[in-house]
């Protein structure tokens, strides 16, 4: 409200020109803030809130960076573990290949010379027949049905047995021919 609306008489125009002023005396209740005080307090609160938000953002960024660094370290550890596991598995397979290394003299029935096949005694007859097909470049097509049949000591070798279980040893002769029921790529 204005001074006039509050019922306080104001000096007229001549008195105002002469410099007369209205003197106001008032009391402020406890807890009431003046505009300037309130603005200072609100500015301080805004500054404190901005600082709190800044610190919170910094803490969140730091936490995200820490989590990212931890994930990266974990990924590096897992990659190193996978690599070590793969190397260990490769060494195990190499040792198994050396332990089961088997060289066979493969002869075609009714044919001439033979082929020396380096394989493993823990492979099945089917796997060895496929390996021999690849090395001899004997592939199944429209004209060639069936597949490679392997014989040892004149007897056909069962496809699901390993060479070791079938009694085939390093240096043995294995005969082969293309026939029905044989294996091929």
PDB file of C-alpha atoms in Angstrom, residues 72-147:
ATOM      1  CA  UNK A  72      38.138 -51.624 -18.041  1.00  0.00           C
ATOM      2  CA  UNK A  73      40.472 -53.269 -15.540  1.00  0.00           C
ATOM      3  CA  UNK A  74      38.066 -56.207 -15.251  1.00  0.00           C
ATOM      4  CA  UNK A  75      37.890 -56.471 -19.054  1.00  0.00           C
ATOM      5  CA  UNK A  76      41.694 -56.445 -19.254  1.00  0.00           C
ATOM      6  CA  UNK A  77      41.857 -59.151 -16.583  1.00  0.00           C
ATOM      7  CA  UNK A  78      39.194 -61.220 -18.357  1.00  0.00           C
ATOM      8  CA  UNK A  79      40.975 -60.797 -21.717  1.00  0.00           C
ATOM      9  CA  UNK A  80      44.243 -61.882 -20.116  1.00  0.00           C
ATOM     10  CA  UNK A  81      42.477 -64.863 -18.516  1.00  0.00           C
ATOM     11  CA  UNK A  82      40.827 -65.815 -21.831  1.00  0.00           C
ATOM     12  CA  UNK A  83      44.189 -65.519 -23.576  1.00  0.00           C
ATOM     13  CA  UNK A  84      45.899 -67.616 -20.900  1.00  0.00           C
ATOM     14  CA  UNK A  85      43.074 -70.184 -21.071  1.00  0.00           C
ATOM     15  CA  UNK A  86      43.298 -70.287 -24.876  1.00  0.00           C
ATOM     16  CA  UNK A  87      47.074 -70.718 -24.715  1.00  0.00           C
ATOM     17  CA  UNK A  88      46.700 -73.470 -22.107  1.00  0.00           C
ATOM     18  CA  UNK A  89      44.057 -75.195 -24.257  1.00  0.00           C
ATOM     19  CA  UNK A  90      46.317 -74.889 -27.320  1.00  0.00           C
ATOM     20  CA  UNK A  91      49.215 -76.404 -25.343  1.00  0.00           C
ATOM     21  CA  UNK A  92      46.934 -79.199 -24.148  1.00  0.00           C
ATOM     22  CA  UNK A  93      45.778 -79.887 -27.700  1.00  0.00           C
ATOM     23  CA  UNK A  94      49.363 -79.770 -28.996  1.00  0.00           C
ATOM     24  CA  UNK A  95      50.426 -82.237 -26.309  1.00  0.00           C
ATOM     25  CA  UNK A  96      47.459 -84.466 -27.138  1.00  0.00           C
ATOM     26  CA  UNK A  97      48.352 -84.308 -30.846  1.00  0.00           C
ATOM     27  CA  UNK A  98      51.954 -85.237 -30.068  1.00  0.00           C
ATOM     28  CA  UNK A  99      50.814 -88.032 -27.757  1.00  0.00           C
ATOM     29  CA  UNK A 100      48.332 -89.372 -30.324  1.00  0.00           C
ATOM     30  CA  UNK A 101      50.380 -88.628 -33.448  1.00  0.00           C
ATOM     31  CA  UNK A 102      49.938 -91.401 -35.931  1.00  0.00           C
ATOM     32  CA  UNK A 103      51.423 -91.784 -39.422  1.00  0.00           C
ATOM     33  CA  UNK A 104      49.505 -94.124 -41.728  1.00  0.00           C
ATOM     34  CA  UNK A 105      50.520 -95.497 -45.109  1.00  0.00           C
ATOM     35  CA  UNK A 106      47.323 -95.146 -47.169  1.00  0.00           C
ATOM     36  CA  UNK A 107      47.044 -97.268 -50.305  1.00  0.00           C
ATOM     37  CA  UNK A 108      44.262 -97.229 -52.874  1.00  0.00           C
ATOM     38  CA  UNK A 109      42.911-100.719 -53.576  1.00  0.00           C
ATOM     39  CA  UNK A 110      44.012-101.667 -57.082  1.00  0.00           C
ATOM     40  CA  UNK A 111      46.067 -98.504 -57.381  1.00  0.00           C
ATOM     41  CA  UNK A 112      49.714 -97.648 -57.458  1.00  0.00           C
ATOM     42  CA  UNK A 113      51.745 -95.787 -54.870  1.00  0.00           C
ATOM     43  CA  UNK A 114      50.483 -94.717 -51.517  1.00  0.00           C
ATOM     44  CA  UNK A 115      50.034 -91.578 -49.481  1.00  0.00           C
ATOM     45  CA  UNK A 116      51.544 -90.989 -46.068  1.00  0.00           C
ATOM     46  CA  UNK A 117      48.889 -89.441 -43.825  1.00  0.00           C
ATOM     47  CA  UNK A 118      49.843 -87.726 -40.582  1.00  0.00           C
ATOM     48  CA  UNK A 119      46.857 -87.919 -38.258  1.00  0.00           C
ATOM     49  CA  UNK A 120      45.995 -88.758 -34.643  1.00  0.00           C
ATOM     50  CA  UNK A 121      45.036 -92.089 -33.112  1.00  0.00           C
ATOM     51  CA  UNK A 122      42.266 -90.451 -31.059  1.00  0.00           C
ATOM     52  CA  UNK A 123      40.371 -89.341 -34.189  1.00  0.00           C
ATOM     53  CA  UNK A 124      37.441 -91.411 -35.404  1.00  0.00           C
ATOM     54  CA  UNK A 125      37.640 -93.372 -38.648  1.00  0.00           C
ATOM     55  CA  UNK A 126      35.125 -90.910 -40.148  1.00  0.00           C
ATOM     56  CA  UNK A 127      37.392 -87.956 -39.282  1.00  0.00           C
ATOM     57  CA  UNK A 128      40.446 -89.728 -40.736  1.00  0.00           C
ATOM     58  CA  UNK A 129      38.510 -90.599 -43.923  1.00  0.00           C
ATOM     59  CA  UNK A 130      37.516 -86.942 -44.313  1.00  0.00           C
ATOM     60  CA  UNK A 131      41.099 -85.847 -43.699  1.00  0.00           C
ATOM     61  CA  UNK A 132      42.329 -88.276 -46.357  1.00  0.00           C
ATOM     62  CA  UNK A 133      39.619 -87.044 -48.782  1.00  0.00           C
ATOM     63  CA  UNK A 134      40.837 -83.472 -48.320  1.00  0.00           C
ATOM     64  CA  UNK A 135      44.473 -84.425 -48.842  1.00  0.00           C
ATOM     65  CA  UNK A 136      43.671 -86.494 -51.942  1.00  0.00           C
ATOM     66  CA  UNK A 137      41.231 -83.832 -53.179  1.00  0.00           C
ATOM     67  CA  UNK A 138      38.518 -86.466 -53.476  1.00  0.00           C
ATOM     68  CA  UNK A 139      35.217 -84.642 -53.133  1.00  0.00           C
ATOM     69  CA  UNK A 140      31.659 -85.890 -53.415  1.00  0.00           C
ATOM     70  CA  UNK A 141      29.817 -84.544 -56.482  1.00  0.00           C
ATOM     71  CA  UNK A 142      27.048 -85.600 -58.910  1.00  0.00           C
ATOM     72  CA  UNK A 143      29.254 -88.254 -60.515  1.00  0.00           C
ATOM     73  CA  UNK A 144      30.795 -89.485 -57.300  1.00  0.00           C
ATOM     74  CA  UNK A 145      28.309 -90.621 -54.729  1.00  0.00           C
ATOM     75  CA  UNK A 146      29.238 -92.458 -51.545  1.00  0.00           C
ATOM     76  CA  UNK A 147      32.619 -91.799 -50.015  1.00  0.00           C
TER      77      UNK A 147
END
